[in-house]
Amino acid sequence: MRQSGRINAEVRAALRGAVRPGVTGLELDAIAHREIAARGAVPTFPGYAPGGRPPYPGAICFSVNEELVHGIPSDRVLREGDIVSIDLGVTYRGFVSDAAFTVAVGAASGHAERLMSTTEAALESGIRAACAGARIGDIAHAIGSRANGYGIIAEYGGHGVGREMHEEPHVPNTGLPGRGLRLKPGMVLALEPMFCSGDPATMELADRWTVVMRDGGLSAHFEETVAITDGEPEVFTRIR
């Protein structure tokens, strides 16, 4: 899983570097396909079809502004001031890594920058709480307590990851400390806080994938694949 995570981190770095005004989701998706293949891995997302949904077509999820998660790569052109969330799954030798980031396209508003930095800080807080002997609720509380007044998306959250992209347990983005499954060395979790600028109510579009904020407000999403160890948590999806 370390190797899968490293590939994920390298490809995300290439994607982050390619985000600029005038780029489309399809162009970013092509970069992801090329960079993953060059490392001997395969994208996890294409063909994924849970719950009778149509098979997901992209290597990345491409979600812009009010789109929270699962946006399908398209010919939509990124514009100055947008914020875009890119979610990436990589499978290498049968092991999956899952990670995401939100970034400004050119210069974003101060409001957008604060939303992104707050969500990213919540992820860091969740990672620090992911220690052997702690509980799922400790991670959830660590993430949710950093919302700083932003809306917390309750119906989506983190999850176990390993041979499959979505495994047990579910990891909420808000909760009570000391509750839930106890964490043990060897567990691997994808932690993914999602915050929004307004009402946290969401809806799914007709494509049966793209989730948007009902009020049209901005949203941000960060994710890393994290291993529970005998010591400090290990983030697989970062270049060390």
Short mmCIF file of C-alpha atoms in Angstrom, two decimals:
data_model
loop_
_atom_site.label_atom_id
_atom_site.label_comp_id
_atom_site.label_asym_id
_atom_site.label_seq_id
_atom_site.Cartn_x
_atom_site.Cartn_y
_atom_site.Cartn_z
CA MET A 1 0.00 0.00 0.00
CA ARG A 2 2.96 2.30 0.52
CA GLN A 3 3.84 1.94 -3.16
CA SER A 4 0.26 2.58 -4.24
CA GLY A 5 0.14 5.60 -1.97
CA ARG A 6 3.38 7.01 -3.32
CA ILE A 7 2.14 6.69 -6.89
CA ASN A 8 -1.06 8.45 -5.86
CA ALA A 9 0.96 11.28 -4.33
CA GLU A 10 3.15 11.67 -7.42
CA VAL A 11 0.19 11.74 -9.79
CA ARG A 12 -1.68 14.23 -7.59
CA ALA A 13 1.38 16.49 -7.65
CA ALA A 14 1.31 16.40 -11.46
CA LEU A 15 -2.41 17.20 -11.46
CA ARG A 16 -2.00 20.07 -9.00
CA GLY A 17 0.71 21.52 -11.20
CA ALA A 18 -1.56 21.33 -14.25
CA VAL A 19 -4.48 23.24 -12.70
CA ARG A 20 -4.73 26.67 -14.30
CA PRO A 21 -7.30 28.83 -16.09
CA GLY A 22 -8.29 27.31 -19.44
CA VAL A 23 -7.70 23.66 -18.49
CA THR A 24 -10.60 21.23 -18.73
CA GLY A 25 -11.53 18.25 -16.61
CA LEU A 26 -10.94 15.92 -19.56
CA GLU A 27 -7.41 17.25 -19.97
CA LEU A 28 -6.69 16.65 -16.29
CA ASP A 29 -8.19 13.17 -16.53
CA ALA A 30 -5.88 12.38 -19.45
CA ILE A 31 -2.89 13.47 -17.36
CA ALA A 32 -4.01 11.14 -14.56
CA HIS A 33 -4.35 8.19 -16.94
CA ARG A 34 -0.92 8.85 -18.47
CA GLU A 35 0.92 9.37 -15.17
CA ILE A 36 -0.66 6.32 -13.50
CA ALA A 37 0.17 4.06 -16.46
CA ALA A 38 3.75 5.34 -16.54
CA ARG A 39 4.18 4.00 -13.00
CA GLY A 40 2.80 0.56 -13.74
CA ALA A 41 -0.47 1.12 -11.89
CA VAL A 42 -4.11 1.43 -12.93
CA PRO A 43 -6.77 4.01 -12.03
CA THR A 44 -9.26 2.67 -9.50
CA PHE A 45 -12.33 4.71 -10.38
CA PRO A 46 -13.18 3.74 -14.01
CA GLY A 47 -16.01 1.21 -14.09
CA TYR A 48 -16.90 1.62 -10.41
CA ALA A 49 -20.69 1.21 -10.17
CA PRO A 50 -22.03 0.83 -6.63
CA GLY A 51 -25.74 0.62 -5.96
CA GLY A 52 -26.72 0.29 -9.61
CA ARG A 53 -25.13 3.60 -10.63
CA PRO A 54 -23.78 3.91 -14.17
CA PRO A 55 -20.10 2.90 -14.33
CA TYR A 56 -17.89 5.83 -13.39
CA PRO A 57 -15.99 6.96 -16.51
CA GLY A 58 -12.98 8.89 -15.20
CA ALA A 59 -9.63 8.32 -13.52
CA ILE A 60 -10.34 11.38 -11.35
CA CYS A 61 -13.33 13.02 -9.76
CA PHE A 62 -13.42 16.65 -10.94
CA SER A 63 -15.63 18.86 -8.78
CA VAL A 64 -15.75 22.64 -9.26
CA ASN A 65 -17.01 25.30 -6.82
CA GLU A 66 -20.44 24.16 -5.56
CA GLU A 67 -19.74 20.57 -6.67
CA LEU A 68 -18.77 18.69 -3.52
CA VAL A 69 -17.62 15.26 -4.74
CA HIS A 70 -17.85 12.74 -7.59
CA GLY A 71 -17.93 15.30 -10.39
CA ILE A 72 -17.31 13.62 -13.75
CA PRO A 73 -14.42 14.97 -15.87
CA SER A 74 -15.83 16.99 -18.75
CA ASP A 75 -14.96 19.75 -21.19
CA ARG A 76 -15.86 22.34 -18.54
CA VAL A 77 -13.11 24.97 -18.63
CA LEU A 78 -11.58 26.09 -15.34
CA ARG A 79 -11.69 29.85 -14.87
CA GLU A 80 -9.71 32.28 -12.74
CA GLY A 81 -11.11 32.28 -9.21
CA ASP A 82 -12.69 28.81 -9.36
CA ILE A 83 -11.77 26.20 -6.80
CA VAL A 84 -11.53 22.59 -7.95
CA SER A 85 -11.47 19.35 -5.97
CA ILE A 86 -9.63 16.42 -7.53
CA ASP A 87 -10.08 12.94 -6.06
CA LEU A 88 -7.80 10.12 -7.22
CA GLY A 89 -7.79 6.38 -6.70
CA VAL A 90 -4.78 4.27 -7.68
CA THR A 91 -4.50 0.48 -7.68
CA TYR A 92 -1.03 -1.05 -7.61
CA ARG A 93 -0.49 -4.80 -7.30
CA GLY A 94 -4.00 -5.21 -5.94
CA PHE A 95 -3.83 -2.47 -3.31
CA VAL A 96 -5.84 0.76 -3.47
CA SER A 97 -4.89 4.24 -2.32
CA ASP A 98 -7.42 7.08 -2.23
CA ALA A 99 -6.68 10.78 -1.79
CA ALA A 100 -8.02 14.21 -2.76
CA PHE A 101 -7.22 17.92 -2.65
CA THR A 102 -8.93 21.22 -3.36
CA VAL A 103 -6.98 24.02 -5.00
CA ALA A 104 -7.61 27.49 -6.35
CA VAL A 105 -7.53 28.13 -10.09
CA GLY A 106 -5.28 31.17 -10.28
CA ALA A 107 -6.14 33.65 -7.54
CA ALA A 108 -9.16 32.77 -5.39
CA SER A 109 -11.10 34.95 -2.99
CA GLY A 110 -10.04 35.21 0.64
CA HIS A 111 -13.25 33.43 1.55
CA ALA A 112 -12.37 30.46 -0.68
CA GLU A 113 -8.82 30.33 0.64
CA ARG A 114 -10.07 30.24 4.25
CA LEU A 115 -12.51 27.44 3.45
CA MET A 116 -9.77 25.37 1.83
CA SER A 117 -7.20 25.99 4.57
CA THR A 118 -9.74 25.17 7.29
CA THR A 119 -10.71 21.90 5.62
CA GLU A 120 -7.08 20.91 5.12
CA ALA A 121 -6.30 21.72 8.76
CA ALA A 122 -9.20 19.50 9.81
CA LEU A 123 -7.64 16.64 7.85
CA GLU A 124 -4.36 17.15 9.69
CA SER A 125 -6.22 17.08 12.99
CA GLY A 126 -7.92 13.83 12.01
CA ILE A 127 -4.61 12.26 11.02
CA ARG A 128 -3.06 13.14 14.39
CA ALA A 129 -5.99 11.43 16.12
CA ALA A 130 -5.57 8.20 14.11
CA CYS A 131 -3.53 6.34 16.73
CA ALA A 132 -3.72 2.78 17.99
CA GLY A 133 -6.05 2.56 21.00
CA ALA A 134 -8.12 5.57 19.94
CA ARG A 135 -11.59 5.18 18.46
CA ILE A 136 -13.28 6.22 15.24
CA GLY A 137 -15.16 8.88 17.21
CA ASP A 138 -11.86 10.47 18.21
CA ILE A 139 -11.00 11.00 14.54
CA ALA A 140 -14.51 12.28 13.79
CA HIS A 141 -14.37 14.71 16.71
CA ALA A 142 -10.89 15.91 15.76
CA ILE A 143 -12.09 16.71 12.24
CA GLY A 144 -15.45 18.24 13.13
CA SER A 145 -14.09 20.40 15.93
CA ARG A 146 -11.91 22.24 13.39
CA ALA A 147 -14.82 23.36 11.20
CA ASN A 148 -14.58 26.92 12.54
CA GLY A 149 -18.17 27.75 11.62
CA TYR A 150 -18.20 26.12 8.19
CA GLY A 151 -20.85 23.54 7.33
CA ILE A 152 -19.86 19.90 7.89
CA ILE A 153 -21.12 17.43 5.31
CA ALA A 154 -22.65 14.68 7.44
CA GLU A 155 -23.71 12.12 4.81
CA TYR A 156 -20.22 11.65 3.35
CA GLY A 157 -16.98 10.79 5.11
CA GLY A 158 -13.93 8.58 5.27
CA HIS A 159 -13.69 4.80 5.04
CA GLY A 160 -11.45 1.81 5.25
CA VAL A 161 -9.32 1.12 2.18
CA GLY A 162 -7.14 -1.79 1.10
CA ARG A 163 -7.95 -4.44 -1.48
CA GLU A 164 -11.14 -2.48 -2.22
CA MET A 165 -11.66 1.26 -2.47
CA HIS A 166 -14.49 1.39 0.07
CA GLU A 167 -14.18 -0.92 3.05
CA GLU A 168 -15.39 -0.81 6.63
CA PRO A 169 -15.37 1.18 8.82
CA HIS A 170 -17.13 4.41 7.90
CA VAL A 171 -15.32 7.43 9.37
CA PRO A 172 -17.70 10.39 9.97
CA ASN A 173 -16.49 13.97 9.84
CA THR A 174 -18.14 14.87 13.11
CA GLY A 175 -18.83 12.87 16.25
CA LEU A 176 -18.16 12.25 19.91
CA PRO A 177 -14.74 11.22 21.23
CA GLY A 178 -14.42 7.81 22.84
CA ARG A 179 -17.14 6.27 20.64
CA GLY A 180 -17.00 3.71 17.85
CA LEU A 181 -14.56 1.07 16.71
CA ARG A 182 -11.20 0.96 18.46
CA LEU A 183 -8.22 1.54 16.16
CA LYS A 184 -5.61 -1.21 15.87
CA PRO A 185 -2.20 -1.35 14.14
CA GLY A 186 -2.56 -2.55 10.56
CA MET A 187 -5.85 -0.77 9.88
CA VAL A 188 -5.79 1.62 6.91
CA LEU A 189 -8.29 4.46 6.63
CA ALA A 190 -9.02 7.11 4.02
CA LEU A 191 -9.79 10.25 6.02
CA GLU A 192 -11.68 12.91 4.06
CA PRO A 193 -13.17 16.02 5.64
CA MET A 194 -15.64 17.99 3.52
CA PHE A 195 -16.71 21.48 4.59
CA CYS A 196 -18.87 24.07 2.88
CA SER A 197 -19.44 27.81 3.06
CA GLY A 198 -23.19 27.67 3.72
CA ASP A 199 -25.95 25.16 4.35
CA PRO A 200 -24.49 21.60 4.31
CA ALA A 201 -27.50 20.13 2.47
CA THR A 202 -26.51 18.36 -0.76
CA MET A 203 -28.19 16.79 -3.76
CA GLU A 204 -27.11 14.37 -6.48
CA LEU A 205 -27.41 15.47 -10.10
CA ALA A 206 -29.09 13.52 -12.89
CA ASP A 207 -25.80 11.85 -13.86
CA ARG A 208 -26.18 9.92 -10.56
CA TRP A 209 -22.66 10.83 -9.53
CA THR A 210 -22.06 14.56 -9.11
CA VAL A 211 -22.97 15.80 -5.62
CA VAL A 212 -23.57 19.55 -5.30
CA MET A 213 -24.43 21.96 -2.52
CA ARG A 214 -28.15 22.75 -2.65
CA ASP A 215 -27.56 26.42 -1.89
CA GLY A 216 -24.86 26.77 -4.57
CA GLY A 217 -22.18 27.61 -2.01
CA LEU A 218 -18.53 26.65 -2.18
CA SER A 219 -17.24 23.34 -0.86
CA ALA A 220 -13.80 21.86 -0.16
CA HIS A 221 -12.57 18.28 0.15
CA PHE A 222 -9.22 16.88 1.30
CA GLU A 223 -8.29 13.22 1.74
CA GLU A 224 -5.31 11.03 2.57
CA THR A 225 -4.81 7.28 3.04
CA VAL A 226 -3.53 6.72 6.57
CA ALA A 227 -2.19 3.59 8.29
CA ILE A 228 -2.63 2.92 12.00
CA THR A 229 0.71 1.81 13.48
CA ASP A 230 2.25 1.09 16.88
CA GLY A 231 3.50 4.68 16.86
CA GLU A 232 2.57 7.76 14.85
CA PRO A 233 0.05 7.33 12.01
CA GLU A 234 1.67 6.85 8.61
CA VAL A 235 0.27 8.75 5.63
CA PHE A 236 0.78 6.54 2.58
CA THR A 237 -0.39 9.13 0.05
CA ARG A 238 2.39 11.64 0.66
CA ILE A 239 5.86 11.83 -0.82
CA ARG A 240 8.38 11.39 1.98
#
